[in-house]
Short mmCIF file of C-alpha atoms and ligand atoms in Angstrom, two decimals:
data_model
loop_
_atom_site.label_atom_id
_atom_site.label_comp_id
_atom_site.label_asym_id
_atom_site.label_seq_id
_atom_site.Cartn_x
_atom_site.Cartn_y
_atom_site.Cartn_z
CA MET A 35 -112.83 332.45 -31.96
CA ASN A 36 -114.46 332.36 -35.28
CA SER A 37 -117.17 334.59 -36.55
CA LYS A 38 -118.94 335.77 -39.55
CA PRO A 39 -117.59 339.18 -40.53
CA GLU A 40 -119.62 342.12 -38.96
CA ALA A 41 -120.35 343.63 -42.50
CA LEU A 42 -119.49 340.58 -45.50
CA THR A 43 -119.25 342.68 -48.59
CA MET A 44 -120.00 341.39 -51.56
CA GLU A 45 -116.56 342.63 -53.15
CA THR A 46 -114.90 340.37 -50.33
CA LEU A 47 -116.90 336.91 -51.95
CA VAL A 48 -116.34 338.30 -55.78
CA SER A 49 -112.57 337.90 -54.62
CA LEU A 50 -112.37 335.21 -53.03
CA ALA A 51 -114.20 333.74 -55.82
CA LYS A 52 -111.61 334.83 -58.04
CA ARG A 53 -108.68 334.72 -55.92
CA ARG A 54 -109.23 330.99 -55.69
CA GLY A 55 -111.60 330.24 -59.15
CA PHE A 56 -114.76 330.23 -57.69
CA ILE A 57 -116.00 332.47 -60.45
CA PHE A 58 -114.66 333.88 -63.25
CA GLN A 59 -115.57 336.86 -65.20
CA SER A 60 -116.94 335.05 -68.80
CA SER A 61 -114.85 335.69 -71.69
CA GLU A 62 -112.52 338.45 -69.22
CA ILE A 63 -109.84 338.89 -71.57
CA TYR A 64 -111.78 340.78 -73.74
CA GLY A 65 -113.71 342.40 -70.53
CA GLY A 66 -116.43 340.30 -69.91
CA LEU A 67 -119.54 340.66 -70.72
CA ALA A 68 -122.33 342.41 -67.74
CA GLY A 69 -124.19 339.41 -66.26
CA PHE A 70 -122.22 336.67 -67.97
CA TRP A 71 -120.56 334.92 -65.20
CA ASP A 72 -118.03 331.80 -65.59
CA TYR A 73 -117.65 328.99 -62.99
CA GLY A 74 -113.79 328.15 -62.47
CA PRO A 75 -112.73 324.43 -61.08
CA TYR A 76 -113.88 324.90 -56.87
CA GLY A 77 -116.50 326.77 -58.65
CA THR A 78 -117.54 324.10 -60.74
CA GLU A 79 -117.46 321.12 -58.58
CA LEU A 80 -119.81 323.78 -56.19
CA VAL A 81 -122.64 323.98 -58.49
CA ARG A 82 -122.06 319.89 -59.52
CA ASN A 83 -123.20 320.00 -55.36
CA ILE A 84 -125.37 321.93 -55.82
CA ARG A 85 -127.41 320.17 -58.52
CA GLU A 86 -126.48 317.18 -57.57
CA SER A 87 -127.97 317.58 -54.05
CA TRP A 88 -131.15 318.44 -54.92
CA TRP A 89 -131.37 316.04 -57.50
CA ARG A 90 -132.10 313.69 -54.99
CA ALA A 91 -133.65 315.88 -52.54
CA PHE A 92 -136.95 316.13 -55.41
CA VAL A 93 -136.22 312.95 -57.74
CA TYR A 94 -134.81 310.30 -55.60
CA ALA A 95 -136.19 310.89 -52.23
CA GLN A 96 -140.04 311.96 -53.89
CA PRO A 97 -142.08 307.67 -55.05
CA ASN A 98 -143.34 309.95 -57.95
CA VAL A 99 -141.72 312.37 -59.51
CA VAL A 100 -139.18 311.34 -62.80
CA GLY A 101 -136.56 313.82 -64.47
CA LEU A 102 -136.63 315.42 -67.78
CA ASP A 103 -133.85 317.50 -69.73
CA THR A 104 -135.71 319.51 -72.91
CA THR A 105 -133.89 321.84 -75.53
CA ILE A 106 -133.27 325.11 -74.59
CA ILE A 107 -134.86 326.35 -78.37
CA GLN A 108 -138.38 324.73 -79.00
CA ASN A 109 -141.01 325.88 -80.98
CA PRO A 110 -141.58 329.59 -80.52
CA LYS A 111 -145.39 328.90 -80.08
CA LEU A 112 -144.50 327.21 -77.13
CA TRP A 113 -143.95 331.09 -75.33
CA GLN A 114 -146.41 332.06 -77.62
CA ALA A 115 -148.65 329.81 -75.12
CA SER A 116 -147.49 330.25 -72.15
CA GLY A 117 -147.71 334.22 -72.14
CA HIS A 118 -144.34 334.46 -72.23
CA VAL A 119 -143.92 337.11 -76.27
CA ASP A 120 -146.09 338.97 -74.64
CA THR A 121 -145.87 339.48 -71.07
CA PHE A 122 -142.56 338.30 -70.37
CA VAL A 123 -141.48 341.77 -69.16
CA ASP A 124 -139.70 344.69 -66.85
CA PRO A 125 -141.07 347.64 -66.17
CA MET A 126 -137.82 349.88 -67.61
CA VAL A 127 -137.26 353.94 -67.16
CA ASP A 128 -134.12 355.47 -68.61
CA CYS A 129 -132.82 358.58 -66.83
CA LYS A 130 -133.12 361.93 -69.23
CA ASN A 131 -129.98 363.59 -67.79
CA CYS A 132 -127.46 360.62 -67.52
CA ASN A 133 -129.48 358.26 -69.69
CA HIS A 134 -128.97 355.15 -67.76
CA ARG A 135 -131.60 352.56 -67.21
CA PHE A 136 -133.52 351.32 -65.04
CA ARG A 137 -135.55 348.48 -63.67
CA ALA A 138 -138.36 351.23 -62.58
CA ASP A 139 -139.41 348.50 -59.75
CA HIS A 140 -136.27 348.73 -58.21
CA VAL A 141 -136.10 352.49 -58.05
CA ALA A 142 -139.17 353.22 -56.94
CA GLY A 143 -138.91 350.45 -54.05
CA PHE A 144 -142.18 348.64 -54.64
CA GLU A 145 -143.26 346.48 -57.15
CA THR A 146 -146.71 346.73 -59.42
CA LYS A 147 -148.81 346.48 -62.52
CA ASP A 148 -149.52 349.58 -62.66
CA LEU A 149 -146.94 351.71 -64.41
CA SER A 150 -148.87 354.75 -63.89
CA LYS A 151 -147.91 354.34 -60.21
CA TYR A 152 -144.08 353.38 -61.11
CA ASP A 153 -144.40 357.52 -63.13
CA GLU A 154 -145.95 358.28 -59.74
CA LYS A 155 -143.04 358.27 -57.67
CA LEU A 156 -140.41 358.35 -59.28
CA ALA A 157 -141.92 362.58 -60.69
CA ALA A 158 -140.09 362.50 -57.27
CA THR A 159 -137.73 359.80 -56.64
CA LYS A 160 -134.15 360.72 -57.44
CA CYS A 161 -132.27 359.54 -60.39
CA PRO A 162 -129.26 356.31 -58.33
CA ASN A 163 -126.29 357.23 -60.68
CA CYS A 164 -126.83 360.93 -61.72
CA GLY A 165 -129.09 362.20 -59.46
CA LYS A 166 -131.22 363.84 -60.43
CA VAL A 167 -135.07 363.98 -58.96
CA GLY A 168 -138.14 363.50 -61.53
CA GLU A 169 -136.03 362.85 -64.63
CA PHE A 170 -137.43 359.94 -65.46
CA THR A 171 -139.43 359.15 -68.44
CA PRO A 172 -142.47 357.41 -68.61
CA ALA A 173 -142.72 353.13 -67.67
CA ARG A 174 -142.85 351.13 -70.18
CA HIS A 175 -142.01 346.98 -70.59
CA PHE A 176 -139.37 345.44 -72.24
CA ASN A 177 -139.38 342.01 -73.10
CA MET A 178 -136.35 339.89 -71.48
CA MET A 179 -136.62 336.98 -73.86
CA PHE A 180 -133.93 336.56 -75.85
CA LYS A 181 -134.13 336.28 -80.05
CA THR A 182 -132.80 333.97 -82.47
CA TYR A 183 -133.43 332.40 -85.83
CA VAL A 184 -133.18 328.81 -86.12
CA GLY A 185 -131.84 327.52 -89.83
CA PRO A 186 -129.88 329.88 -92.40
CA ILE A 187 -133.06 332.82 -93.06
CA ASP A 188 -132.66 335.48 -90.41
CA ASP A 189 -136.04 336.51 -91.28
CA GLU A 190 -139.34 336.45 -88.66
CA ASP A 191 -140.56 333.15 -89.94
CA HIS A 192 -137.26 331.65 -88.49
CA LEU A 193 -137.98 333.50 -85.22
CA ALA A 194 -137.39 331.02 -82.44
CA TYR A 195 -136.66 331.98 -78.32
CA LEU A 196 -133.74 330.97 -75.48
CA ARG A 197 -135.90 329.11 -73.20
CA PRO A 198 -136.71 332.01 -70.34
CA GLU A 199 -137.56 328.72 -67.93
CA THR A 200 -136.53 325.32 -68.10
CA ALA A 201 -140.34 324.84 -66.96
CA GLY A 202 -142.35 324.98 -70.18
CA GLY A 203 -140.51 321.94 -71.64
CA ILE A 204 -141.80 320.76 -68.99
CA PHE A 205 -145.28 321.93 -69.91
CA ALA A 206 -145.15 320.98 -73.47
CA GLN A 207 -143.59 317.14 -72.44
CA PHE A 208 -146.34 316.31 -69.94
CA LEU A 209 -148.42 313.67 -72.37
CA ASN A 210 -144.81 312.18 -73.34
CA VAL A 211 -143.63 312.23 -69.88
CA LEU A 212 -147.71 310.55 -68.66
CA GLU A 213 -148.07 308.23 -71.23
CA SER A 214 -144.38 306.59 -70.73
CA SER A 215 -143.72 307.03 -67.71
CA ARG A 216 -147.16 305.89 -66.75
CA GLN A 217 -147.46 308.14 -63.60
CA LYS A 218 -150.43 308.68 -61.89
CA ILE A 219 -151.79 312.68 -59.88
CA PRO A 220 -150.22 313.39 -57.91
CA PHE A 221 -146.95 313.27 -59.89
CA GLY A 222 -144.24 315.80 -60.54
CA ILE A 223 -141.12 315.94 -63.09
CA ALA A 224 -138.18 317.86 -62.36
CA GLN A 225 -135.43 319.87 -64.34
CA ILE A 226 -132.53 321.22 -64.06
CA GLY A 227 -131.27 323.57 -66.64
CA LYS A 228 -129.49 327.38 -68.63
CA ALA A 229 -133.17 329.35 -68.81
CA PHE A 230 -132.11 333.14 -70.44
CA ARG A 231 -132.78 336.40 -69.51
CA ASN A 232 -131.94 340.36 -71.02
CA GLU A 233 -132.13 341.08 -67.36
CA ILE A 234 -132.68 345.32 -67.49
CA THR A 235 -130.26 345.52 -65.25
CA PRO A 236 -127.96 342.06 -64.52
CA GLY A 237 -125.58 342.31 -61.37
CA ASP A 238 -125.06 342.14 -57.95
CA PHE A 239 -122.08 339.10 -58.97
CA ILE A 240 -124.04 336.82 -59.97
CA PHE A 241 -127.43 337.35 -57.88
CA ARG A 242 -128.96 338.30 -60.71
CA VAL A 243 -127.87 337.39 -64.93
CA ARG A 244 -128.67 337.02 -68.46
CA GLU A 245 -127.61 333.74 -68.88
CA LEU A 246 -128.28 331.35 -65.73
CA GLU A 247 -129.85 327.54 -64.31
CA GLN A 248 -132.64 326.61 -62.58
CA MET A 249 -133.78 323.24 -60.86
CA GLU A 250 -137.75 323.70 -61.49
CA LEU A 251 -140.38 320.67 -60.32
CA GLU A 252 -143.51 321.15 -61.42
CA TYR A 253 -145.62 318.88 -59.63
CA PHE A 254 -149.13 318.05 -60.71
CA VAL A 255 -152.00 317.86 -58.47
CA LYS A 256 -155.63 317.87 -58.49
CA PRO A 257 -157.49 321.35 -58.25
CA ASP A 258 -158.59 320.85 -54.64
CA LYS A 259 -155.17 319.63 -53.15
CA ALA A 260 -153.04 322.00 -54.66
CA ARG A 261 -153.49 324.54 -51.08
CA GLU A 262 -152.60 321.01 -49.01
CA GLU A 263 -149.13 320.93 -51.63
CA TYR A 264 -148.47 324.58 -52.25
CA ALA A 265 -147.95 324.50 -48.24
CA ARG A 266 -146.00 321.36 -48.06
CA TRP A 267 -143.10 322.47 -50.84
CA LYS A 268 -142.89 325.69 -49.45
CA GLN A 269 -141.54 324.05 -46.06
CA TYR A 270 -139.55 321.58 -48.08
CA CYS A 271 -137.64 323.22 -50.41
CA MET A 272 -136.91 325.57 -46.65
CA ASP A 273 -135.65 322.34 -44.36
CA TRP A 274 -133.56 321.87 -48.51
CA VAL A 275 -131.99 324.74 -47.96
CA LEU A 276 -131.56 324.49 -44.65
CA GLY A 277 -130.12 321.27 -44.19
CA LEU A 278 -127.41 322.80 -47.47
CA GLY A 279 -125.97 324.33 -44.68
CA LEU A 280 -127.79 328.20 -45.21
CA ASP A 281 -127.86 330.70 -41.41
CA LYS A 282 -131.38 330.05 -40.58
CA ASP A 283 -131.28 333.56 -39.38
CA LYS A 284 -130.98 334.70 -43.04
CA LEU A 285 -133.84 332.80 -44.73
CA ARG A 286 -137.54 334.57 -44.16
CA PHE A 287 -140.55 333.31 -46.15
CA TYR A 288 -142.49 336.42 -47.99
CA ASP A 289 -145.44 335.10 -49.35
CA HIS A 290 -146.60 337.59 -52.28
CA GLU A 291 -149.65 340.16 -52.02
CA LYS A 292 -152.22 339.76 -55.12
CA ASP A 293 -150.46 342.60 -56.95
CA GLU A 294 -146.59 341.40 -56.99
CA ARG A 295 -148.32 337.63 -58.33
CA ALA A 296 -148.33 336.44 -62.08
CA HIS A 297 -151.55 336.55 -63.06
CA TYR A 298 -152.34 332.71 -63.18
CA ALA A 299 -150.65 332.31 -59.59
CA ALA A 300 -152.79 331.15 -56.84
CA GLU A 301 -150.87 332.14 -53.75
CA SER A 302 -146.50 332.31 -54.25
CA VAL A 303 -143.80 332.75 -52.02
CA ASP A 304 -140.63 333.41 -52.09
CA ILE A 305 -137.65 331.92 -50.04
CA GLN A 306 -135.28 334.99 -48.95
CA TYR A 307 -132.33 335.50 -47.66
CA GLU A 308 -130.11 338.20 -46.46
CA PHE A 309 -127.56 338.41 -48.97
CA PRO A 310 -124.70 341.55 -48.92
CA MET A 311 -127.62 344.47 -49.82
CA GLY A 312 -130.33 343.03 -47.98
CA PHE A 313 -133.49 340.07 -48.22
CA LYS A 314 -133.49 338.94 -52.02
CA GLU A 315 -135.49 337.02 -53.43
CA LEU A 316 -133.82 333.01 -53.62
CA TYR A 317 -136.50 330.48 -54.38
CA GLY A 318 -139.53 330.72 -55.75
CA ILE A 319 -143.04 329.36 -54.54
CA ALA A 320 -146.06 329.64 -56.47
CA ASN A 321 -149.46 327.59 -57.14
CA ARG A 322 -149.98 328.31 -60.76
CA THR A 323 -152.57 326.44 -61.23
CA ASP A 324 -153.83 324.80 -64.11
CA TYR A 325 -152.81 328.18 -66.32
CA ASP A 326 -149.87 325.78 -67.83
CA LEU A 327 -151.53 323.25 -68.79
CA THR A 328 -154.83 325.22 -69.79
CA GLN A 329 -152.74 326.86 -72.18
CA GLN A 330 -149.90 324.74 -73.82
CA GLY A 331 -153.45 322.70 -74.68
CA LYS A 332 -155.07 325.59 -76.27
CA GLY A 333 -151.82 326.68 -77.86
CA SER A 334 -151.35 323.11 -79.31
CA GLY A 335 -154.68 321.76 -80.26
CA LYS A 336 -153.39 318.71 -78.00
CA ASP A 337 -155.92 317.70 -75.00
CA LEU A 338 -154.23 318.20 -72.11
CA SER A 339 -156.58 316.92 -69.20
CA TYR A 340 -156.37 314.10 -67.19
CA PHE A 341 -158.24 311.20 -66.90
CA ASP A 342 -158.57 309.96 -63.61
CA GLU A 343 -159.63 306.32 -63.19
CA ALA A 344 -160.71 306.32 -59.46
CA THR A 345 -163.93 309.19 -59.70
CA LYS A 346 -163.97 308.62 -63.20
CA THR A 347 -163.81 312.66 -63.76
CA ARG A 348 -161.76 314.15 -65.71
CA PHE A 349 -159.91 317.66 -64.99
CA VAL A 350 -156.47 319.72 -66.57
CA PRO A 351 -154.33 319.29 -63.45
CA TYR A 352 -153.30 321.79 -60.60
CA VAL A 353 -149.41 322.80 -60.59
CA ILE A 354 -146.67 323.61 -57.79
CA GLU A 355 -143.74 325.09 -58.90
CA PRO A 356 -140.68 324.94 -56.63
CA SER A 357 -137.65 327.04 -58.73
CA VAL A 358 -134.45 328.44 -57.64
CA GLY A 359 -131.49 329.79 -59.59
CA VAL A 360 -128.15 327.80 -59.55
CA GLY A 361 -126.32 330.21 -58.79
CA ARG A 362 -128.21 332.61 -57.18
CA LEU A 363 -127.94 329.61 -54.34
CA ALA A 364 -125.10 329.08 -54.68
CA LEU A 365 -123.59 333.00 -53.75
CA ALA A 366 -126.23 332.31 -50.64
CA LEU A 367 -124.19 329.18 -49.40
CA MET A 368 -120.96 331.38 -50.23
CA HIS A 369 -122.16 333.82 -47.92
CA SER A 370 -123.34 331.39 -45.24
CA ALA A 371 -120.46 329.76 -44.83
CA TYR A 372 -117.83 332.58 -45.05
CA THR A 373 -116.48 333.07 -41.59
CA GLU A 374 -112.89 334.96 -40.45
CA GLU A 375 -110.60 333.44 -37.08
CA LYS A 376 -107.99 335.14 -35.04
CA VAL A 377 -105.11 332.63 -35.35
CA GLY A 378 -102.05 333.52 -33.63
CA GLU A 379 -101.67 336.76 -35.73
CA GLU A 380 -103.29 335.85 -38.63
CA THR A 381 -106.60 335.73 -40.09
CA ARG A 382 -107.98 332.01 -40.50
CA VAL A 383 -110.64 332.53 -43.76
CA VAL A 384 -112.87 329.28 -43.45
CA LEU A 385 -115.24 328.50 -45.53
CA ARG A 386 -118.16 326.18 -43.43
CA PHE A 387 -119.26 324.33 -45.71
CA ASN A 388 -121.87 321.50 -44.99
CA PRO A 389 -119.55 319.01 -46.44
CA GLU A 390 -122.36 317.54 -49.10
CA ILE A 391 -121.77 320.93 -51.50
CA ALA A 392 -118.34 321.42 -51.02
CA PRO A 393 -115.99 321.49 -54.12
CA VAL A 394 -113.09 319.29 -52.06
CA LYS A 395 -113.78 316.37 -49.46
CA VAL A 396 -110.34 315.57 -48.66
CA ALA A 397 -107.12 316.78 -49.15
CA VAL A 398 -103.58 314.71 -49.01
CA LEU A 399 -100.81 316.67 -48.20
CA PRO A 400 -97.40 314.40 -47.65
CA LEU A 401 -95.63 316.50 -44.60
CA SER A 402 -92.54 317.10 -47.32
CA LYS A 403 -91.81 316.44 -50.98
CA ASN A 404 -89.71 313.56 -49.59
CA GLU A 405 -88.85 310.60 -51.89
CA GLN A 406 -90.36 307.88 -49.45
CA LEU A 407 -93.30 310.25 -48.56
CA VAL A 408 -94.72 311.19 -51.61
CA PRO A 409 -95.83 307.44 -53.11
CA LEU A 410 -97.02 306.88 -49.73
CA ALA A 411 -99.21 309.92 -49.87
CA ARG A 412 -99.95 308.88 -53.32
CA GLU A 413 -101.60 305.40 -52.23
CA VAL A 414 -103.73 307.21 -49.75
CA PHE A 415 -104.68 309.69 -52.95
CA THR A 416 -105.81 306.78 -54.57
CA MET A 417 -107.42 304.91 -51.73
CA LEU A 418 -109.95 307.82 -51.44
CA ALA A 419 -110.07 309.21 -54.95
CA GLY A 420 -112.68 307.82 -56.24
CA LYS A 421 -114.59 308.08 -54.27
CA TYR A 422 -114.15 311.29 -52.97
CA ARG A 423 -113.61 314.42 -54.81
CA THR A 424 -109.70 314.21 -53.55
CA GLU A 425 -106.58 316.80 -53.99
CA PHE A 426 -103.01 316.86 -53.78
CA ASP A 427 -101.15 318.89 -52.28
CA GLU A 428 -97.24 319.02 -51.75
CA THR A 429 -96.89 322.31 -52.02
CA GLN A 430 -95.55 325.43 -49.39
CA SER A 431 -95.64 325.32 -45.58
CA ILE A 432 -97.60 322.99 -44.15
CA GLY A 433 -99.55 325.32 -42.47
CA ARG A 434 -99.92 327.42 -45.58
CA ARG A 435 -102.12 324.08 -47.17
CA TYR A 436 -104.57 323.99 -44.84
CA ARG A 437 -105.32 328.19 -44.96
CA ARG A 438 -105.60 327.40 -48.56
CA GLN A 439 -107.65 323.98 -47.76
CA ASP A 440 -109.74 325.60 -44.95
CA GLU A 441 -110.14 329.08 -47.64
CA ILE A 442 -112.33 326.63 -49.79
CA GLY A 443 -113.84 325.01 -47.74
CA THR A 444 -112.42 321.60 -47.17
CA PRO A 445 -113.48 319.41 -44.53
CA LEU A 446 -110.85 317.23 -44.32
CA CYS A 447 -106.99 316.79 -44.66
CA VAL A 448 -105.15 314.29 -44.27
CA THR A 449 -101.40 314.87 -43.75
CA VAL A 450 -98.53 311.94 -44.00
CA ASP A 451 -95.82 312.52 -42.31
CA PHE A 452 -92.58 310.02 -41.35
CA ASP A 453 -94.48 308.18 -38.71
CA SER A 454 -96.89 307.07 -41.05
CA LEU A 455 -93.89 304.67 -43.36
CA GLU A 456 -93.53 302.96 -39.58
CA ASP A 457 -96.78 303.14 -37.91
CA LYS A 458 -99.34 302.90 -41.32
CA ALA A 459 -100.95 305.54 -39.92
CA VAL A 460 -102.03 309.25 -41.30
CA THR A 461 -102.98 312.51 -39.49
CA VAL A 462 -106.97 314.37 -40.04
CA ARG A 463 -107.24 317.24 -39.28
CA HIS A 464 -111.42 318.95 -39.39
CA ARG A 465 -111.56 322.27 -40.29
CA ASP A 466 -113.18 324.00 -37.73
CA THR A 467 -112.23 322.33 -34.74
CA MET A 468 -108.88 322.26 -36.30
CA LYS A 469 -108.64 318.97 -33.59
CA GLN A 470 -105.98 316.19 -34.79
CA GLU A 471 -106.95 312.27 -35.03
CA ARG A 472 -104.05 309.76 -36.08
CA VAL A 473 -105.71 307.30 -38.30
CA LYS A 474 -104.67 303.28 -39.54
CA ILE A 475 -103.94 303.64 -43.58
CA ALA A 476 -106.36 301.05 -43.62
CA LYS A 477 -108.86 302.03 -41.89
CA LEU A 478 -109.71 305.98 -43.54
CA PRO A 479 -112.06 305.35 -45.72
CA GLU A 480 -113.65 303.85 -43.02
CA ALA A 481 -112.21 306.89 -41.01
CA ILE A 482 -113.26 309.32 -43.00
CA GLU A 483 -116.87 309.01 -44.51
CA ASN A 484 -117.69 309.12 -40.96
CA LEU A 485 -115.82 312.15 -39.54
CA LEU A 486 -117.68 314.13 -43.37
CA ALA A 487 -121.10 312.49 -41.48
CA SER A 488 -120.38 314.05 -38.37
CA PHE A 489 -120.21 317.53 -39.63
N1 LIG B 99 -139.96 329.30 -63.49
C1 LIG B 99 -140.46 330.13 -62.77
C2 LIG B 99 -140.01 331.65 -62.57
O1 LIG B 99 -138.88 330.70 -63.98
P1 LIG B 99 -138.58 333.20 -61.55
O2 LIG B 99 -138.83 333.54 -59.68
O3 LIG B 99 -138.75 334.33 -62.71
O4 LIG B 99 -139.23 332.01 -61.97
C3 LIG B 99 -137.02 331.07 -59.84
O5 LIG B 99 -137.09 332.18 -61.26
C4 LIG B 99 -135.65 331.16 -59.54
O6 LIG B 99 -134.68 331.73 -60.68
C5 LIG B 99 -135.50 332.65 -58.85
O7 LIG B 99 -135.77 332.11 -57.47
C6 LIG B 99 -133.74 333.31 -59.17
O8 LIG B 99 -133.06 332.00 -58.11
C7 LIG B 99 -133.73 331.64 -60.63
N2 LIG B 99 -133.70 333.30 -61.21
C8 LIG B 99 -134.83 334.43 -61.81
N3 LIG B 99 -133.74 335.38 -62.78
C9 LIG B 99 -132.21 334.58 -62.69
C10 LIG B 99 -132.02 335.25 -63.09
N4 LIG B 99 -131.63 336.75 -63.49
N5 LIG B 99 -130.01 335.19 -62.56
C11 LIG B 99 -130.54 334.66 -61.50
N6 LIG B 99 -131.26 333.29 -61.33
C12 LIG B 99 -132.58 334.09 -61.29
#
């Protein structure tokens, strides 16, 4: 019997992630830095696989989407035009009793643009840290942009920002991409990259971090097609995360009310996932109207409108934007994949990852460290390693080695035993069923491919 533990806690995931080399605190030997996390060897494979899967689904599978890779630091005028310099803010309050700082919306339990509504609610609210009631300062805005200086002089003229989202670079390169790739509306530009936000309260492990990675698509459409395309991408994103292996009953759409939407968005929705701390935003999809190209057009003085040859009309395209964080998705995937089951006296922990995202696809295990078995096992490893992330493990009992692979979600283990020397065959063990089958070494690559596809 296998099951997700009744209450799978964040602590369980944090501990597994550290012990097995998925995620470490950044600069941990110095005590770490709040809101910054590193990916260890298996975490690095996991996030690479997530990025590749996203790129296949949002770029390669589309007839009209192209990729882009823009810089993290750009001309600061871009962020003035986008509104980030003035409005990329979160509401902040301090508790006057314990001096802890909070996001006002987190303490109040709702989001609004009207700061006085927070003050009203917080006048009768307990501080989550010290428990005192009504000790909050009035809510005020805090700008989350990280600042730096470009060049050798640290003054206002050399001020620049680390991008708070990858989208801005896409809008700034709209004309270059349009002209060089000969795309016609509708078409999309996709980008994966780092973004930086000086979050007031980073936390919940890698859920809310200050250095994050986003996978964003800006899909440019005719204004009258925007609603239809928004609905299409909304469903496409949900289907994609389901296909990656997220639990269906832990996912839901959360449509934003007018008060919760960015002022430029005509419609927006979150795909929420039920993390250990409750349902939270995983994926954001928005109809951003013509706001971005209009603003960047004004800011740069360039005409970012589009001329439609077919209808001989000129318009500023609307943008549909699906945007998701790589780390936040990795956390949801680890949470969905985690299961425990009793095998005899032991608890078997299995990350039931979809093979597409599993850090290691196949482990090759010589039954013992024998001078004949190890070279044959090495040959088997070489047959597979160029195509799949394959691990070679020859230490400790075979049972312990299976458990180690289960815990990192390796779909298949290939054991080379003494019979292999005679029958030129190996045992392939399936992670989920623990079933084993004998496969001729000559047929192994084909068998592995079929087995991985059968999960
Ligand atoms: N360009 C639109 C945009 O950036 P967003 O809702 O602020 O929209 C999109 O961010 C996605 O990026 C979120 O749904 C989430 O997956 C991820 N994300 C945002 N802030 C994050 C943070 N501080 N830590 C981790 N992921 C974050």
